[in-house]
XYZ file of N, CA, C and O in Angstrom:
856
model
N 98.843 71.552 18.485
C 99.915 72.558 18.475
C 100.216 73.051 19.878
O 101.359 73.215 20.261
N 99.158 73.277 20.663
C 99.351 73.740 22.037
C 100.094 72.701 22.854
O 100.937 73.025 23.680
N 99.716 71.393 22.600
C 100.402 70.336 23.335
C 101.892 70.300 22.990
O 102.748 70.076 23.836
N 102.210 70.516 21.730
C 103.606 70.511 21.289
C 104.372 71.647 21.938
O 105.486 71.476 22.442
N 103.744 72.845 21.924
C 104.402 74.008 22.536
C 104.639 73.775 24.045
O 105.680 74.116 24.591
N 103.622 73.182 24.713
C 103.770 72.911 26.145
C 104.882 71.928 26.410
O 105.655 72.056 27.367
N 104.977 70.918 25.546
C 106.032 69.924 25.718
C 107.404 70.541 25.525
O 108.365 70.236 26.248
N 107.516 71.422 24.539
C 108.791 72.097 24.276
C 109.190 72.956 25.462
O 110.344 72.986 25.902
N 108.200 73.697 26.017
C 108.480 74.564 27.165
C 108.932 73.748 28.364
O 109.849 74.123 29.099
N 108.301 72.604 28.559
C 108.675 71.742 29.683
C 110.088 71.221 29.530
O 110.860 71.138 30.473
N 110.423 70.802 28.267
C 111.771 70.315 28.017
C 112.812 71.399 28.273
O 113.889 71.142 28.816
N 112.497 72.643 27.876
C 113.421 73.762 28.075
C 113.624 74.024 29.571
O 114.715 74.313 30.035
N 112.533 73.923 30.337
C 112.620 74.144 31.771
C 113.493 73.090 32.442
O 114.352 73.386 33.263
N 113.280 71.815 32.037
C 114.074 70.732 32.603
C 115.537 70.898 32.251
O 116.431 70.683 33.055
N 115.794 71.318 31.015
C 117.172 71.506 30.568
C 117.856 72.620 31.341
O 119.070 72.600 31.547
N 117.053 73.613 31.766
C 117.643 74.755 32.475
C 117.917 74.445 33.932
O 118.755 75.076 34.569
N 117.245 73.450 34.492
C 117.371 73.174 35.920
C 118.789 72.848 36.370
O 119.223 73.303 37.423
N 119.556 72.049 35.625
C 120.914 71.739 36.077
C 121.788 72.972 36.278
O 122.730 72.948 37.061
N 121.498 74.055 35.581
C 122.305 75.263 35.730
C 121.872 76.135 36.889
O 122.514 77.132 37.195
N 120.785 75.817 37.557
C 120.292 76.612 38.674
C 121.062 76.272 39.940
O 121.487 75.129 40.146
N 121.236 77.271 40.820
C 121.923 77.082 42.086
C 120.928 77.235 43.224
O 120.284 78.269 43.358
N 120.786 76.209 44.007
C 119.868 76.254 45.134
C 120.612 76.784 46.354
O 121.648 76.243 46.743
N 120.118 77.872 46.916
C 120.765 78.502 48.066
C 120.129 77.985 49.345
O 118.918 78.128 49.558
N 120.948 77.398 50.185
C 120.459 76.842 51.439
C 120.269 77.937 52.479
O 121.107 78.824 52.632
N 119.157 77.876 53.162
C 118.908 78.817 54.249
C 119.758 78.402 55.448
O 119.662 77.272 55.923
N 120.641 79.314 55.936
C 121.524 78.937 57.048
C 120.741 78.702 58.331
O 119.728 79.352 58.584
N 121.235 77.790 59.125
C 120.626 77.512 60.420
C 121.007 78.619 61.403
O 121.970 79.381 61.163
N 120.309 78.742 62.536
C 120.688 79.731 63.552
C 122.130 79.571 64.015
O 122.823 80.565 64.262
N 122.589 78.336 64.125
C 123.969 78.086 64.550
C 124.964 78.597 63.519
O 125.999 79.177 63.855
N 124.643 78.375 62.242
C 125.525 78.845 61.172
C 125.551 80.362 61.115
O 126.610 80.973 60.875
N 124.393 80.981 61.344
C 124.343 82.441 61.378
C 125.205 82.983 62.520
O 125.929 83.972 62.355
N 125.110 82.358 63.672
C 125.887 82.796 64.830
C 127.379 82.638 64.583
O 128.182 83.506 64.948
N 127.770 81.539 63.938
C 129.189 81.304 63.647
C 129.732 82.344 62.671
O 130.853 82.830 62.820
N 128.934 82.684 61.677
C 129.359 83.689 60.700
C 129.462 85.058 61.345
O 130.398 85.828 61.061
N 128.508 85.379 62.223
C 128.540 86.674 62.913
C 129.761 86.767 63.817
O 130.377 87.842 63.947
N 130.127 85.646 64.432
C 131.292 85.640 65.322
C 132.578 85.939 64.568
O 133.509 86.540 65.115
N 132.643 85.540 63.303
C 133.843 85.777 62.505
C 134.087 87.261 62.280
O 135.225 87.705 62.179
N 133.010 88.026 62.153
C 133.135 89.443 61.853
C 132.898 90.327 63.067
O 132.937 91.543 62.957
N 132.640 89.729 64.242
C 132.361 90.513 65.443
C 133.616 91.269 65.896
O 134.735 90.769 65.784
N 133.405 92.460 66.432
C 134.505 93.281 66.930
C 134.956 92.757 68.292
O 134.149 92.561 69.195
N 136.245 92.504 68.436
C 136.798 91.981 69.677
C 137.820 92.980 70.221
O 139.006 92.930 69.870
N 137.394 93.914 71.084
C 138.312 94.954 71.563
C 139.461 94.408 72.392
O 140.578 94.932 72.339
N 139.211 93.348 73.164
C 140.266 92.775 74.005
C 141.411 92.242 73.154
O 142.587 92.500 73.432
N 141.075 91.516 72.105
C 142.102 90.975 71.213
C 142.840 92.091 70.488
O 144.062 92.020 70.285
N 142.114 93.129 70.105
C 142.722 94.252 69.375
C 143.736 94.993 70.253
O 144.823 95.341 69.794
N 143.388 95.202 71.528
C 144.315 95.857 72.444
C 145.501 94.943 72.735
O 146.658 95.387 72.764
N 145.235 93.666 72.945
C 146.302 92.708 73.230
C 147.346 92.701 72.109
O 148.558 92.591 72.367
N 146.885 92.867 70.877
C 147.779 92.795 69.721
C 148.748 93.968 69.650
O 149.826 93.855 69.053
N 148.381 95.111 70.248
C 149.226 96.308 70.125
C 149.826 96.760 71.454
O 150.650 97.683 71.475
N 149.467 96.133 72.551
C 149.870 96.621 73.879
C 151.387 96.682 74.031
O 151.952 97.749 74.339
N 152.076 95.572 73.830
C 153.517 95.537 74.022
C 154.283 96.205 72.883
O 155.284 96.885 73.116
N 153.804 96.021 71.673
C 154.569 96.486 70.512
C 154.376 97.969 70.205
O 155.280 98.613 69.670
N 153.199 98.536 70.539
C 152.923 99.918 70.176
C 152.517 100.800 71.351
O 153.042 101.901 71.517
N 151.586 100.325 72.157
C 151.023 101.179 73.210
C 152.084 101.578 74.232
O 152.316 102.774 74.473
N 152.737 100.602 74.848
C 153.720 100.915 75.882
C 154.905 101.717 75.342
O 155.304 102.714 75.962
N 155.504 101.339 74.196
C 156.605 102.151 73.672
C 156.181 103.579 73.330
O 156.935 104.533 73.574
N 154.981 103.758 72.779
C 154.531 105.099 72.395
C 154.335 105.982 73.613
O 154.786 107.135 73.640
N 153.689 105.462 74.638
C 153.467 106.252 75.843
C 154.779 106.549 76.560
O 155.000 107.658 77.056
N 155.670 105.568 76.608
C 156.967 105.764 77.255
C 157.780 106.835 76.536
O 158.441 107.664 77.181
N 157.715 106.846 75.233
C 158.502 107.794 74.438
C 157.946 109.213 74.523
O 158.712 110.186 74.616
N 156.649 109.350 74.505
C 156.050 110.674 74.366
C 155.592 111.286 75.679
O 155.258 112.461 75.731
N 155.575 110.520 76.752
C 155.129 111.057 78.035
C 156.108 112.111 78.546
O 157.326 111.898 78.560
N 155.564 113.242 78.961
C 156.401 114.297 79.514
C 156.440 114.225 81.031
O 155.560 113.641 81.668
N 157.471 114.830 81.618
C 157.527 114.948 83.067
C 156.258 115.650 83.563
O 155.818 116.655 82.984
N 155.664 115.126 84.615
C 154.368 115.611 85.082
C 154.364 117.125 85.314
O 153.464 117.838 84.844
N 155.371 117.623 86.015
C 155.405 119.060 86.308
C 155.594 119.880 85.028
O 155.001 120.964 84.877
N 156.378 119.358 84.101
C 156.574 120.054 82.825
C 155.272 120.117 82.034
O 154.926 121.154 81.454
N 154.539 119.008 82.023
C 153.259 118.973 81.314
C 152.259 119.918 81.965
O 151.528 120.636 81.270
N 152.217 119.951 83.295
C 151.308 120.869 83.988
C 151.571 122.315 83.578
O 150.628 123.087 83.334
N 152.844 122.693 83.519
C 153.197 124.051 83.121
C 152.795 124.323 81.682
O 152.286 125.408 81.347
N 152.998 123.339 80.806
C 152.618 123.498 79.401
C 151.110 123.635 79.250
O 150.618 124.442 78.452
N 150.357 122.847 80.013
C 148.888 122.912 79.956
C 148.404 124.264 80.441
O 147.479 124.872 79.863
N 149.008 124.767 81.521
C 148.604 126.066 82.054
C 148.873 127.185 81.060
O 148.127 128.168 80.979
N 149.932 127.031 80.265
C 150.288 128.047 79.277
C 149.415 127.966 78.038
O 148.893 128.981 77.556
N 149.249 126.738 77.491
C 148.456 126.563 76.267
C 148.013 125.102 76.177
O 148.788 124.247 75.732
N 146.790 124.812 76.602
C 146.325 123.414 76.606
C 146.369 122.743 75.234
O 146.660 121.550 75.139
N 146.098 123.502 74.172
C 146.084 122.914 72.839
C 147.483 122.524 72.385
O 147.696 121.437 71.830
N 148.445 123.398 72.592
C 149.816 123.080 72.210
C 150.349 121.910 73.040
O 151.035 121.027 72.516
N 150.004 121.901 74.323
C 150.433 120.796 75.178
C 149.792 119.493 74.718
O 150.434 118.437 74.711
N 148.519 119.562 74.316
C 147.826 118.370 73.839
C 148.424 117.825 72.562
O 148.551 116.609 72.389
N 148.806 118.716 71.656
C 149.407 118.281 70.400
C 150.777 117.633 70.635
O 151.172 116.736 69.896
N 151.478 118.074 71.685
C 152.815 117.549 71.961
C 152.762 116.266 72.776
O 153.493 115.306 72.492
N 151.910 116.228 73.774
C 151.880 115.105 74.701
C 150.649 114.209 74.544
O 150.515 113.223 75.275
N 149.788 114.533 73.591
C 148.578 113.754 73.395
C 148.368 113.375 71.946
O 149.318 113.202 71.190
N 147.112 113.272 71.563
C 146.752 112.864 70.206
C 146.173 114.054 69.445
O 145.028 114.438 69.678
N 146.926 114.664 68.519
C 146.422 115.817 67.784
C 145.272 115.483 66.847
O 144.604 116.377 66.341
N 145.016 114.173 66.620
C 143.904 113.780 65.750
C 142.658 113.407 66.554
O 141.772 112.744 66.057
N 142.603 113.850 67.795
C 141.471 113.514 68.651
C 140.178 114.052 68.072
O 140.165 114.959 67.234
N 139.028 113.486 68.531
C 137.736 114.013 68.136
C 137.595 115.439 68.659
O 138.003 115.744 69.786
N 137.011 116.292 67.842
C 136.953 117.710 68.186
C 136.232 117.966 69.502
O 136.557 118.911 70.228
N 135.246 117.130 69.820
C 134.451 117.343 71.035
C 135.104 116.776 72.286
O 134.627 117.017 73.398
N 136.199 116.035 72.135
C 136.846 115.393 73.275
C 137.846 116.333 73.933
O 138.462 117.172 73.266
N 138.029 116.205 75.261
C 139.047 117.019 75.924
C 140.434 116.525 75.561
O 140.615 115.380 75.140
N 141.423 117.378 75.715
C 142.802 116.950 75.508
C 143.191 115.927 76.567
O 142.763 116.006 77.717
N 144.015 114.984 76.172
C 144.534 113.975 77.079
C 146.052 113.980 76.959
O 146.594 114.036 75.855
N 146.732 113.937 78.117
C 148.179 114.129 78.154
C 148.894 112.889 78.693
O 148.497 112.335 79.723
N 149.951 112.473 78.012
C 150.790 111.365 78.471
C 151.865 111.919 79.396
O 152.541 112.895 79.054
N 152.026 111.293 80.569
C 152.934 111.840 81.581
C 153.705 110.726 82.285
O 153.316 109.562 82.273
N 154.806 111.150 82.927
C 155.554 110.316 83.864
C 155.662 111.084 85.180
O 155.853 112.307 85.171
N 155.533 110.372 86.277
C 155.682 111.036 87.574
C 156.217 110.076 88.608
O 156.048 108.857 88.510
N 156.882 110.646 89.592
C 157.325 109.902 90.765
C 156.981 110.736 91.990
O 157.083 111.969 91.966
N 156.555 110.083 93.054
C 156.202 110.813 94.257
C 155.840 109.887 95.386
O 155.990 108.656 95.291
N 155.375 110.492 96.478
C 155.003 109.732 97.674
C 153.490 109.636 97.765
O 152.767 110.605 97.513
N 153.013 108.455 98.123
C 151.576 108.239 98.296
C 151.151 108.842 99.634
O 151.644 108.428 100.698
N 150.254 109.826 99.595
C 149.792 110.491 100.817
C 148.388 110.048 101.219
O 147.938 110.344 102.331
N 147.689 109.361 100.320
C 146.373 108.807 100.643
C 146.074 107.701 99.645
O 146.538 107.731 98.498
N 145.297 106.708 100.090
C 144.945 105.588 99.221
C 143.491 105.205 99.481
O 143.110 104.958 100.629
N 142.705 105.174 98.416
C 141.323 104.699 98.498
C 141.288 103.294 97.912
O 141.323 103.112 96.700
N 141.238 102.312 98.785
C 141.201 100.924 98.335
C 139.885 100.244 98.696
O 139.723 99.046 98.438
N 138.961 101.000 99.285
C 137.661 100.419 99.618
C 136.709 100.483 98.434
O 135.830 99.645 98.286
N 136.883 101.480 97.592
C 136.061 101.617 96.393
C 136.609 100.708 95.297
O 137.817 100.458 95.217
N 135.724 100.217 94.436
C 136.193 99.467 93.274
C 136.973 100.374 92.335
O 137.874 99.900 91.644
N 136.644 101.657 92.318
C 137.408 102.622 91.531
C 138.508 103.203 92.415
O 138.513 104.385 92.770
N 139.448 102.355 92.806
C 140.487 102.751 93.746
C 141.455 103.766 93.164
O 141.707 103.798 91.960
N 142.025 104.590 94.052
C 142.971 105.620 93.626
C 144.070 105.807 94.662
O 143.900 105.494 95.841
N 145.196 106.340 94.195
C 146.282 106.777 95.054
C 146.442 108.279 94.902
O 146.460 108.788 93.774
N 146.559 109.001 96.018
C 146.884 110.421 95.978
C 148.401 110.545 96.090
O 148.996 110.041 97.058
N 149.014 111.206 95.112
C 150.475 111.232 95.032
C 150.991 112.659 95.155
O 150.532 113.567 94.448
N 151.944 112.840 96.063
C 152.637 114.118 96.251
C 153.911 114.084 95.405
O 154.824 113.304 95.671
N 153.958 114.944 94.399
C 155.087 114.946 93.467
C 156.174 115.925 93.889
O 157.363 115.694 93.636
N 155.802 117.033 94.543
C 156.779 118.086 94.844
C 157.181 118.157 96.318
O 157.749 119.151 96.776
N 156.884 117.112 97.081
C 157.332 116.988 98.466
C 156.811 118.086 99.395
O 157.489 118.453 100.368
N 155.597 118.568 99.116
C 155.014 119.556 100.029
C 153.968 118.927 100.950
O 153.282 119.625 101.699
N 153.820 117.614 100.872
C 152.876 116.928 101.735
C 151.448 116.896 101.212
O 150.570 116.295 101.835
N 151.203 117.523 100.056
C 149.859 117.581 99.487
C 149.820 116.824 98.157
O 150.806 116.800 97.417
N 148.664 116.256 97.854
C 148.513 115.496 96.614
C 148.537 116.418 95.400
O 147.902 117.477 95.394
N 149.268 116.000 94.380
C 149.312 116.729 93.108
C 148.566 115.986 92.013
O 148.212 116.582 90.988
N 148.336 114.694 92.219
C 147.647 113.887 91.208
C 147.004 112.683 91.873
O 147.437 112.242 92.951
N 145.970 112.163 91.233
C 145.368 110.894 91.621
C 145.716 109.864 90.551
O 145.665 110.167 89.362
N 146.065 108.671 91.003
C 146.404 107.588 90.091
C 145.398 106.464 90.287
O 145.190 105.989 91.417
N 144.769 106.032 89.207
C 143.786 104.972 89.292
C 144.479 103.614 89.482
O 145.447 103.307 88.793
N 143.921 102.810 90.412
C 144.476 101.474 90.633
C 143.406 100.390 90.516
O 143.683 99.226 90.748
N 142.188 100.765 90.125
C 141.137 99.789 89.858
C 140.619 99.079 91.098
O 140.867 99.508 92.220
N 139.932 97.937 90.888
C 139.814 97.226 89.607
C 138.939 97.917 88.557
O 139.070 97.643 87.382
N 138.030 98.798 88.995
C 137.237 99.552 88.028
C 138.013 100.819 87.668
O 138.286 101.653 88.540
N 138.402 100.949 86.418
C 139.186 102.095 85.945
C 138.297 102.954 85.057
O 137.688 102.465 84.110
N 138.238 104.234 85.384
C 137.332 105.140 84.688
C 137.997 105.795 83.478
O 139.203 105.990 83.436
N 137.142 106.177 82.518
C 137.611 106.964 81.393
C 138.313 106.155 80.316
O 138.380 104.923 80.369
N 138.859 106.888 79.350
C 139.540 106.264 78.210
C 140.855 106.987 77.916
O 141.235 107.184 76.775
N 141.555 107.393 78.979
C 142.746 108.223 78.809
C 143.852 107.527 78.022
O 144.523 108.164 77.197
N 144.069 106.239 78.258
C 145.145 105.551 77.539
C 144.870 105.529 76.044
O 145.752 105.814 75.234
N 143.659 105.178 75.681
C 143.288 105.189 74.260
C 143.437 106.582 73.671
O 143.998 106.764 72.575
N 142.967 107.588 74.394
C 142.881 108.940 73.842
C 144.233 109.628 73.709
O 144.364 110.590 72.948
N 145.238 109.154 74.440
C 146.555 109.787 74.363
C 147.405 109.263 73.215
O 148.432 109.850 72.892
N 146.975 108.189 72.582
C 147.786 107.545 71.537
C 147.519 108.185 70.179
O 146.392 108.176 69.690
N 148.565 108.705 69.563
C 148.371 109.440 68.317
C 148.319 108.552 67.081
O 148.089 109.033 65.976
N 148.536 107.231 67.240
C 148.435 106.349 66.067
C 147.045 105.721 65.943
O 146.811 104.923 65.038
N 146.131 106.084 66.839
C 144.760 105.585 66.770
C 143.847 106.645 66.180
O 144.032 107.838 66.420
N 142.854 106.203 65.426
C 141.952 107.129 64.751
C 140.524 106.594 64.859
O 140.242 105.448 64.485
N 139.634 107.424 65.378
C 138.228 107.042 65.530
C 137.625 106.566 64.209
O 136.787 105.652 64.182
N 138.049 107.156 63.107
C 137.460 106.833 61.805
C 137.782 105.420 61.332
O 137.200 104.945 60.353
N 138.695 104.739 62.005
C 139.008 103.357 61.655
C 138.002 102.372 62.256
O 138.055 101.183 61.961
N 137.089 102.877 63.079
C 136.109 102.025 63.737
C 134.727 102.240 63.123
O 134.439 103.304 62.581
N 133.894 101.212 63.216
C 132.598 101.259 62.544
C 131.620 102.219 63.192
O 130.779 102.807 62.514
N 131.716 102.400 64.492
C 130.771 103.273 65.176
C 131.317 103.661 66.549
O 132.364 103.191 66.989
N 130.554 104.508 67.230
C 130.950 105.007 68.543
C 130.987 103.895 69.588
O 131.788 103.933 70.529
N 130.139 102.892 69.431
C 130.095 101.788 70.381
C 131.414 101.012 70.361
O 131.991 100.698 71.410
N 131.900 100.696 69.162
C 133.179 99.995 69.056
C 134.313 100.830 69.650
O 135.187 100.306 70.341
N 134.290 102.118 69.377
C 135.322 103.025 69.882
C 135.324 103.032 71.415
O 136.385 102.989 72.052
N 134.129 103.072 72.019
C 134.022 103.055 73.474
C 134.489 101.724 74.053
O 135.203 101.685 75.065
N 134.116 100.622 73.421
C 134.544 99.305 73.885
C 136.061 99.172 73.802
O 136.695 98.567 74.679
N 136.633 99.732 72.764
C 138.078 99.707 72.582
C 138.766 100.460 73.722
O 139.755 99.995 74.287
N 138.230 101.622 74.073
C 138.793 102.397 75.173
C 138.727 101.661 76.494
O 139.684 101.670 77.290
N 137.620 101.001 76.761
C 137.461 100.235 77.993
C 138.443 99.066 78.047
O 138.951 98.707 79.120
N 138.746 98.480 76.893
C 139.655 97.334 76.847
C 141.069 97.710 77.288
O 141.797 96.867 77.827
N 141.478 98.956 77.082
C 142.785 99.410 77.560
C 142.824 99.356 79.087
O 143.825 98.938 79.687
N 141.745 99.805 79.731
C 141.684 99.780 81.192
C 141.731 98.348 81.719
O 142.397 98.066 82.713
N 141.016 97.462 81.049
C 141.010 96.061 81.469
C 142.389 95.433 81.306
O 142.817 94.623 82.134
N 143.088 95.822 80.249
C 144.436 95.303 80.029
C 145.387 95.794 81.123
O 146.205 95.006 81.648
N 145.300 97.065 81.482
C 146.133 97.594 82.565
C 145.829 96.868 83.875
O 146.728 96.553 84.652
N 144.563 96.594 84.109
C 144.177 95.928 85.353
C 144.734 94.510 85.424
O 145.305 94.103 86.433
N 144.579 93.761 84.349
C 145.061 92.376 84.366
C 146.585 92.296 84.300
O 147.180 91.338 84.807
N 147.225 93.288 83.690
C 148.683 93.246 83.520
C 149.432 93.536 84.818
O 150.431 92.873 85.120
N 148.959 94.551 85.584
C 149.735 94.917 86.772
C 148.908 95.490 87.923
O 149.291 95.342 89.078
N 147.782 96.126 87.651
C 147.035 96.752 88.746
C 146.454 95.729 89.717
O 146.449 95.946 90.932
N 145.957 94.620 89.195
C 145.339 93.614 90.057
C 146.330 93.016 91.055
O 145.932 92.515 92.108
N 147.612 93.084 90.744
C 148.634 92.491 91.614
C 149.116 93.453 92.701
O 149.886 93.046 93.588
N 148.676 94.710 92.662
C 149.125 95.673 93.661
C 148.577 95.315 95.033
O 147.428 94.899 95.174
N 149.392 95.497 96.080
C 148.868 95.308 97.433
C 147.826 96.387 97.741
O 147.846 97.464 97.158
N 146.928 96.096 98.650
C 145.876 97.053 99.010
C 146.092 97.621 100.406
O 145.328 98.480 100.836
N 147.099 97.150 101.089
C 147.382 97.638 102.445
C 148.783 98.243 102.492
O 149.672 97.861 101.737
N 148.960 99.187 103.420
C 150.274 99.765 103.653
C 150.818 100.597 102.513
O 152.042 100.713 102.358
N 149.956 101.183 101.725
C 150.406 101.961 100.571
C 150.835 103.387 100.947
O 151.759 103.929 100.330
N 150.178 103.970 101.913
C 150.489 105.351 102.295
C 151.914 105.425 102.839
O 152.327 104.622 103.683
N 152.671 106.386 102.341
C 154.058 106.568 102.738
C 155.055 105.966 101.769
O 156.233 106.310 101.804
N 154.595 105.066 100.904
C 155.481 104.478 99.914
C 155.645 105.422 98.725
O 154.808 106.286 98.480
N 156.726 105.222 97.977
C 156.906 105.973 96.740
C 156.308 105.183 95.586
O 156.173 103.960 95.650
N 155.974 105.899 94.535
C 155.384 105.263 93.360
C 155.890 105.971 92.113
O 156.069 107.194 92.100
N 156.150 105.200 91.081
C 156.553 105.740 89.785
C 155.529 105.283 88.754
O 155.201 104.095 88.685
N 155.049 106.237 87.973
C 153.924 105.963 87.074
C 154.193 106.547 85.698
O 154.717 107.659 85.562
N 153.838 105.785 84.673
C 153.679 106.304 83.318
C 152.218 106.099 82.958
O 151.653 105.040 83.235
N 151.605 107.122 82.377
C 150.190 106.994 82.052
C 149.668 108.224 81.351
O 150.424 108.963 80.708
N 148.377 108.450 81.481
C 147.752 109.570 80.784
C 146.560 110.072 81.590
O 145.950 109.323 82.359
N 146.237 111.355 81.392
C 145.076 111.921 82.073
C 144.392 112.956 81.172
O 145.049 113.636 80.383
N 143.070 113.070 81.279
C 142.361 114.099 80.517
C 142.427 115.436 81.255
O 142.621 115.472 82.478
N 142.288 116.512 80.517
C 142.281 117.844 81.117
C 141.217 117.890 82.205
O 140.035 117.708 81.933
N 141.601 118.121 83.467
C 140.611 118.079 84.548
C 139.804 119.366 84.639
O 140.192 120.412 84.107
N 138.672 119.255 85.318
C 137.877 120.441 85.595
C 138.647 121.347 86.543
O 139.534 120.898 87.285
N 138.336 122.613 86.526
C 139.030 123.582 87.372
C 138.959 123.166 88.838
O 137.903 122.829 89.363
N 140.116 123.164 89.489
C 140.168 122.814 90.897
C 140.290 121.332 91.179
O 140.478 120.940 92.338
N 140.213 120.497 90.156
C 140.311 119.055 90.326
C 141.733 118.570 90.036
O 142.430 119.108 89.175
N 142.165 117.531 90.755
C 143.473 116.944 90.488
C 143.430 116.123 89.206
O 142.401 115.517 88.882
N 144.530 116.077 88.473
C 144.594 115.179 87.325
C 144.354 113.737 87.761
O 144.924 113.288 88.766
N 143.509 113.025 87.016
C 143.219 111.613 87.299
C 143.960 110.779 86.266
O 143.557 110.689 85.103
N 145.046 110.150 86.703
C 145.945 109.461 85.787
C 145.588 107.977 85.703
O 145.454 107.294 86.717
N 145.444 107.507 84.476
C 145.302 106.074 84.226
C 146.685 105.538 83.872
O 147.270 105.966 82.875
N 147.226 104.625 84.655
C 148.612 104.181 84.402
C 148.704 103.113 83.308
O 147.852 102.241 83.199
N 149.767 103.219 82.520
C 150.140 102.135 81.619
C 151.274 101.319 82.225
O 151.550 100.200 81.791
N 151.926 101.904 83.243
C 152.959 101.203 83.999
C 153.009 101.831 85.385
O 152.822 103.049 85.534
N 153.259 101.008 86.407
C 153.298 101.505 87.778
C 154.230 100.622 88.597
O 154.158 99.401 88.523
N 155.110 101.279 89.364
C 156.026 100.548 90.226
C 156.031 101.168 91.611
O 156.139 102.392 91.754
N 155.907 100.329 92.630
C 155.951 100.789 94.011
C 157.382 100.728 94.536
O 158.137 99.797 94.235
N 157.743 101.740 95.356
C 159.024 101.725 96.046
C 158.789 101.580 97.534
O 157.734 101.177 97.991
N 159.812 101.940 98.294
C 159.724 101.836 99.759
C 159.120 103.097 100.377
O 159.089 104.141 99.785
């Protein structure tokens, strides 16, 4: 009887085998390929929206530099809601989208974090600093856009990488082509954004567009 029962059990097991699914253990290469499919690519994400959304949004909402300065001095929060992103993270400073034209009174081109000092009101003194890279600091371009939301990203690391990708895009699009000599005395027109500066500090503008004049 035991032999019969054992034989029956064996037959049942064999009959069940065709319905089983054997799961293959992926190789390291297959794991890497799958991870690459879902990996966050900030450069591609910025590239996809730069021309269609980023530049038009900043161009449309950027205020005249002097007008924005007056608004910030009166009420930084109201100015931020008008010229920046009202959905910003609560702990982040306000960031303002601006347009300005002026004369370059000083240029730092020896540092990788190069800047132009720009006189906007023709008094011979700098009113703003404009970043010209190649190393561009901060995340002002990302932070000024009101159609972006931190909650759409998986974590703070992705959000930071996304912000850095805006700077890299500005650098490859137009900043890298700027001359490094003979800048002082020329005029410059800029559209960009800057975070609320510390007291006594000039606004540090990250440009989304920049044109040199004579």
